[in-house]
mmCIF file of C-alpha atoms in Angstrom:
data_model
loop_
_atom_site.group_PDB
_atom_site.id
_atom_site.type_symbol
_atom_site.label_atom_id
_atom_site.label_comp_id
_atom_site.label_asym_id
_atom_site.label_seq_id
_atom_site.Cartn_x
_atom_site.Cartn_y
_atom_site.Cartn_z
ATOM 1 C CA MET A 1 127.240 50.637 91.657
ATOM 2 C CA LEU A 2 129.173 50.257 95.169
ATOM 3 C CA ARG A 3 129.390 46.540 96.395
ATOM 4 C CA ILE A 4 129.793 45.923 100.116
ATOM 5 C CA GLY A 5 130.100 42.760 101.382
ATOM 6 C CA LEU A 6 129.267 41.959 104.945
ATOM 7 C CA THR A 7 130.211 39.323 107.611
ATOM 8 C CA GLY A 8 130.682 38.322 110.981
ATOM 9 C CA GLY A 9 130.470 35.480 112.982
ATOM 10 C CA ILE A 10 127.351 33.657 114.201
ATOM 11 C CA GLY A 11 125.653 35.602 116.789
ATOM 12 C CA SER A 12 127.937 39.104 115.946
ATOM 13 C CA GLY A 13 124.887 41.123 115.568
ATOM 14 C CA LYS A 14 125.603 41.229 111.377
ATOM 15 C CA SER A 15 121.782 41.134 110.888
ATOM 16 C CA THR A 16 121.712 44.069 112.936
ATOM 17 C CA VAL A 17 124.317 45.533 110.770
ATOM 18 C CA ALA A 18 122.344 44.840 108.105
ATOM 19 C CA ALA A 19 119.271 46.434 108.974
ATOM 20 C CA LEU A 20 120.994 49.671 109.614
ATOM 21 C CA LEU A 21 122.653 50.141 106.471
ATOM 22 C CA ALA A 22 119.143 49.258 104.636
ATOM 23 C CA GLN A 23 117.789 52.011 106.655
ATOM 24 C CA ARG A 24 120.416 54.428 105.410
ATOM 25 C CA GLY A 25 119.162 53.159 101.655
ATOM 26 C CA ALA A 26 121.359 50.487 100.987
ATOM 27 C CA ARG A 27 120.143 47.530 99.433
ATOM 28 C CA VAL A 28 120.550 44.025 101.259
ATOM 29 C CA VAL A 29 120.889 40.909 99.666
ATOM 30 C CA ASP A 30 120.857 38.236 102.726
ATOM 31 C CA ALA A 31 122.571 35.074 101.954
ATOM 32 C CA ASP A 32 120.669 33.106 104.569
ATOM 33 C CA ARG A 33 117.302 34.368 103.693
ATOM 34 C CA ILE A 34 118.393 33.240 99.820
ATOM 35 C CA ALA A 35 119.833 29.733 101.544
ATOM 36 C CA ARG A 36 116.417 29.275 102.635
ATOM 37 C CA GLU A 37 114.328 30.311 99.587
ATOM 38 C CA VAL A 38 116.583 27.916 97.520
ATOM 39 C CA VAL A 39 115.508 25.038 99.191
ATOM 40 C CA GLU A 40 112.015 25.570 99.801
ATOM 41 C CA PRO A 41 109.297 22.733 98.906
ATOM 42 C CA GLY A 42 109.070 22.407 94.918
ATOM 43 C CA THR A 43 112.476 23.935 94.175
ATOM 44 C CA PRO A 44 115.113 21.951 92.388
ATOM 45 C CA GLY A 45 117.631 23.168 95.259
ATOM 46 C CA LEU A 46 115.285 20.869 97.554
ATOM 47 C CA ALA A 47 115.459 17.955 95.044
ATOM 48 C CA ALA A 48 119.199 18.019 94.600
ATOM 49 C CA VAL A 49 119.941 18.297 98.769
ATOM 50 C CA VAL A 50 117.466 15.043 99.025
ATOM 51 C CA ALA A 51 119.467 13.488 96.183
ATOM 52 C CA GLU A 52 122.429 14.075 97.577
ATOM 53 C CA PHE A 53 121.512 13.372 101.914
ATOM 54 C CA GLY A 54 118.034 11.026 101.509
ATOM 55 C CA ASP A 55 114.533 11.343 102.036
ATOM 56 C CA GLY A 56 115.676 11.551 106.093
ATOM 57 C CA VAL A 57 116.184 15.145 105.661
ATOM 58 C CA LEU A 58 112.781 15.626 104.690
ATOM 59 C CA THR A 59 109.796 16.383 107.317
ATOM 60 C CA SER A 60 106.495 14.813 106.746
ATOM 61 C CA ASP A 61 104.975 17.625 104.745
ATOM 62 C CA GLY A 62 107.638 17.576 102.485
ATOM 63 C CA ALA A 63 109.885 20.589 103.726
ATOM 64 C CA LEU A 64 113.261 20.262 104.385
ATOM 65 C CA ASP A 65 114.150 18.904 108.147
ATOM 66 C CA ARG A 66 116.669 21.267 108.993
ATOM 67 C CA PRO A 67 117.994 19.452 112.152
ATOM 68 C CA ALA A 68 118.074 16.137 110.419
ATOM 69 C CA LEU A 69 120.321 18.033 107.991
ATOM 70 C CA ALA A 70 122.362 19.843 110.479
ATOM 71 C CA ALA A 71 122.907 16.312 112.026
ATOM 72 C CA GLN A 72 124.285 14.745 109.026
ATOM 73 C CA VAL A 73 126.763 17.540 107.821
ATOM 74 C CA PHE A 74 127.748 19.450 111.008
ATOM 75 C CA GLU A 75 130.241 16.784 112.501
ATOM 76 C CA ASP A 76 131.437 16.134 109.043
ATOM 77 C CA PRO A 77 133.054 18.308 106.930
ATOM 78 C CA ALA A 78 132.905 16.263 103.869
ATOM 79 C CA ALA A 79 129.438 15.929 103.505
ATOM 80 C CA ARG A 80 129.215 19.740 104.718
ATOM 81 C CA ALA A 81 131.226 20.175 101.855
ATOM 82 C CA ARG A 82 128.502 18.436 99.690
ATOM 83 C CA LEU A 83 125.875 20.435 101.015
ATOM 84 C CA ASP A 84 127.686 23.705 100.310
ATOM 85 C CA ALA A 85 128.139 22.311 96.514
ATOM 86 C CA VAL A 86 124.707 21.690 95.996
ATOM 87 C CA VAL A 87 123.635 25.387 97.831
ATOM 88 C CA HIS A 88 126.186 27.958 97.303
ATOM 89 C CA PRO A 89 125.830 27.878 93.129
ATOM 90 C CA LEU A 90 121.957 28.513 93.354
ATOM 91 C CA VAL A 91 122.521 31.339 96.397
ATOM 92 C CA ARG A 92 125.156 32.890 94.120
ATOM 93 C CA ALA A 93 122.818 32.810 91.279
ATOM 94 C CA ARG A 94 119.714 33.912 92.777
ATOM 95 C CA ALA A 95 121.835 36.999 94.438
ATOM 96 C CA ALA A 96 123.107 37.907 90.733
ATOM 97 C CA GLU A 97 119.451 37.967 89.984
ATOM 98 C CA LEU A 98 118.961 40.606 92.850
ATOM 99 C CA VAL A 99 121.734 42.665 92.031
ATOM 100 C CA ALA A 100 120.709 42.925 88.538
ATOM 101 C CA GLU A 101 117.548 44.154 89.438
ATOM 102 C CA ALA A 102 118.886 47.086 91.538
ATOM 103 C CA PRO A 103 119.585 50.314 89.887
ATOM 104 C CA ALA A 104 122.986 51.401 88.276
ATOM 105 C CA ASP A 105 123.483 53.639 91.351
ATOM 106 C CA ALA A 106 122.698 51.606 94.625
ATOM 107 C CA VAL A 107 124.749 50.480 97.358
ATOM 108 C CA VAL A 108 124.607 46.711 97.506
ATOM 109 C CA VAL A 109 124.771 45.197 100.974
ATOM 110 C CA HIS A 110 125.735 41.553 100.583
ATOM 111 C CA ASP A 111 125.079 39.748 104.067
ATOM 112 C CA VAL A 112 127.217 36.941 103.777
ATOM 113 C CA PRO A 113 127.956 35.001 106.845
ATOM 114 C CA LEU A 114 130.398 32.457 105.382
ATOM 115 C CA LEU A 115 132.165 35.249 103.407
ATOM 116 C CA VAL A 116 135.753 34.555 104.475
ATOM 117 C CA GLU A 117 135.237 31.038 104.259
ATOM 118 C CA THR A 118 134.123 30.957 100.631
ATOM 119 C CA GLY A 119 136.708 33.301 99.350
ATOM 120 C CA GLN A 120 134.582 35.860 98.494
ATOM 121 C CA ALA A 121 136.157 38.861 100.072
ATOM 122 C CA ALA A 122 138.237 40.107 96.638
ATOM 123 C CA SER A 123 134.507 40.405 95.070
ATOM 124 C CA TYR A 124 133.525 43.402 96.688
ATOM 125 C CA ASP A 125 134.664 47.452 96.888
ATOM 126 C CA LEU A 126 134.154 47.319 100.503
ATOM 127 C CA VAL A 127 134.289 44.774 102.934
ATOM 128 C CA LEU A 128 132.468 45.110 106.594
ATOM 129 C CA VAL A 129 133.036 42.733 109.508
ATOM 130 C CA VAL A 130 131.285 43.142 112.597
ATOM 131 C CA GLU A 131 132.898 41.455 115.680
ATOM 132 C CA THR A 132 131.459 40.616 119.025
ATOM 133 C CA ASP A 133 133.755 39.048 122.022
ATOM 134 C CA LEU A 134 133.171 35.196 122.179
ATOM 135 C CA GLU A 135 130.955 35.160 125.456
ATOM 136 C CA THR A 136 128.433 37.869 124.181
ATOM 137 C CA ARG A 137 127.933 35.735 121.363
ATOM 138 C CA VAL A 138 127.189 32.526 123.084
ATOM 139 C CA ALA A 139 124.863 33.983 124.970
ATOM 140 C CA ARG A 140 123.096 35.565 122.185
ATOM 141 C CA LEU A 141 123.211 32.356 120.548
ATOM 142 C CA VAL A 142 121.441 30.437 124.001
ATOM 143 C CA GLU A 143 118.690 33.028 123.836
ATOM 144 C CA ARG A 144 117.642 32.006 120.270
ATOM 145 C CA GLY A 145 117.483 28.472 121.591
ATOM 146 C CA LEU A 146 120.744 26.867 121.036
ATOM 147 C CA SER A 147 122.679 25.587 123.952
ATOM 148 C CA ALA A 148 125.535 26.593 125.190
ATOM 149 C CA ALA A 149 127.769 23.629 123.597
ATOM 150 C CA ASP A 150 126.222 23.934 119.974
ATOM 151 C CA ALA A 151 126.538 27.685 120.248
ATOM 152 C CA ARG A 152 130.434 27.409 120.662
ATOM 153 C CA ALA A 153 130.482 24.150 118.210
ATOM 154 C CA ARG A 154 129.098 26.381 115.323
ATOM 155 C CA ILE A 155 131.614 29.214 116.030
ATOM 156 C CA ALA A 156 134.319 26.861 116.205
ATOM 157 C CA VAL A 157 133.538 25.529 112.656
ATOM 158 C CA GLN A 158 132.983 29.628 111.163
ATOM 159 C CA ALA A 159 136.573 31.610 110.404
ATOM 160 C CA THR A 160 138.130 33.290 113.461
ATOM 161 C CA ASP A 161 138.130 37.050 114.266
ATOM 162 C CA GLU A 162 141.486 36.896 113.098
ATOM 163 C CA GLN A 163 140.731 35.541 109.400
ATOM 164 C CA ARG A 164 137.497 38.193 109.061
ATOM 165 C CA ARG A 165 140.133 41.336 110.091
ATOM 166 C CA ALA A 166 142.395 40.132 107.304
ATOM 167 C CA VAL A 167 140.016 40.675 104.896
ATOM 168 C CA ALA A 168 138.378 44.089 106.555
ATOM 169 C CA ASP A 169 138.395 47.381 105.407
ATOM 170 C CA VAL A 170 136.354 47.978 108.463
ATOM 171 C CA VAL A 171 135.714 46.133 111.987
ATOM 172 C CA LEU A 172 132.819 47.198 113.575
ATOM 173 C CA ARG A 173 132.648 46.483 117.039
ATOM 174 C CA ASN A 174 129.598 45.274 118.822
ATOM 175 C CA ASP A 175 129.914 45.095 122.117
ATOM 176 C CA GLY A 176 128.345 48.619 123.099
ATOM 177 C CA GLY A 177 124.648 48.233 122.461
ATOM 178 C CA ARG A 178 122.594 49.397 119.251
ATOM 179 C CA GLU A 179 123.400 53.037 119.492
ATOM 180 C CA ALA A 180 127.124 52.683 119.451
ATOM 181 C CA LEU A 181 126.749 50.254 116.688
ATOM 182 C CA ALA A 182 124.372 52.654 114.931
ATOM 183 C CA ALA A 183 127.013 55.657 115.429
ATOM 184 C CA GLN A 184 129.641 53.023 114.160
ATOM 185 C CA VAL A 185 127.656 52.405 110.799
ATOM 186 C CA ASP A 186 126.770 56.347 110.667
ATOM 187 C CA ARG A 187 130.750 56.667 110.410
ATOM 188 C CA VAL A 188 131.273 54.557 107.871
ATOM 189 C CA TRP A 189 128.157 55.500 105.661
ATOM 190 C CA THR A 190 129.246 59.247 106.186
ATOM 191 C CA GLU A 191 133.018 58.586 105.547
ATOM 192 C CA ARG A 192 133.287 55.277 103.442
ATOM 193 C CA VAL A 193 130.521 54.296 101.929
ATOM 194 C CA LEU A 194 128.938 57.790 100.645
ATOM 195 C CA PRO A 195 132.517 58.939 98.877
ATOM 196 C CA ALA A 196 132.698 55.611 97.318
ATOM 197 C CA ALA A 197 129.166 55.859 95.950
ATOM 198 C CA SER A 198 129.690 58.822 94.229
#
C-alpha cells in the first residue's frame, strides 16, 4: 500500500487535487469529512465536545453549532487544543479503519489539512503540498462565504507555505487553473506514484 499525505492551506485547492487523484484510482481518506462525521448527532464525539464546551455549542435540534464552537475556540489556542484533543484521536481512528478496508496494493491519499501542524508528515511514503498565492486563497474563501478578514485570520493560524514546503516531496502550484493543476497531478501520478506503488 502506498500512503500519500496531501495537504495545503485553506483555499489552496487541496480538495481539487484529491478529486484528481481519485479519478486516477487513488482511495481518498478525507480528514475534514471524517471530522464532521465523528461529531454528528448521537456520536460519542459530539457528547465529548459538549462535555468540554457546554450545551451552547449545540443547535436547537441537537447538532453541533459550528459557528458557536468556532467562536469559542478560534481566538483561544488553549480552547482549540482542547477541541483537537477530543476530535483528532477520533479522526485518526476512523481514518485507520478506512485504510484497513483498502486492498493491500491500493494508493491511499490522506487529505489532511493540518498535516504539518499535527506532525504527521513522517507517516507517509509521499507528501504532496498544494500551494496557491495568498490573495487567490482569500478570494476563494470569500466566494465560500467568509469575510476577507475571517479568511486571513484562518490562513494565519495554519502552517506557513515555508513550513509545508519543508516536509513536501512534491509541491503542486495551483495558480493556473484546473487544467494546469491536472497536468501537474498527471506528472506526479506517472513519475512518482505509479513507480512507488509497483
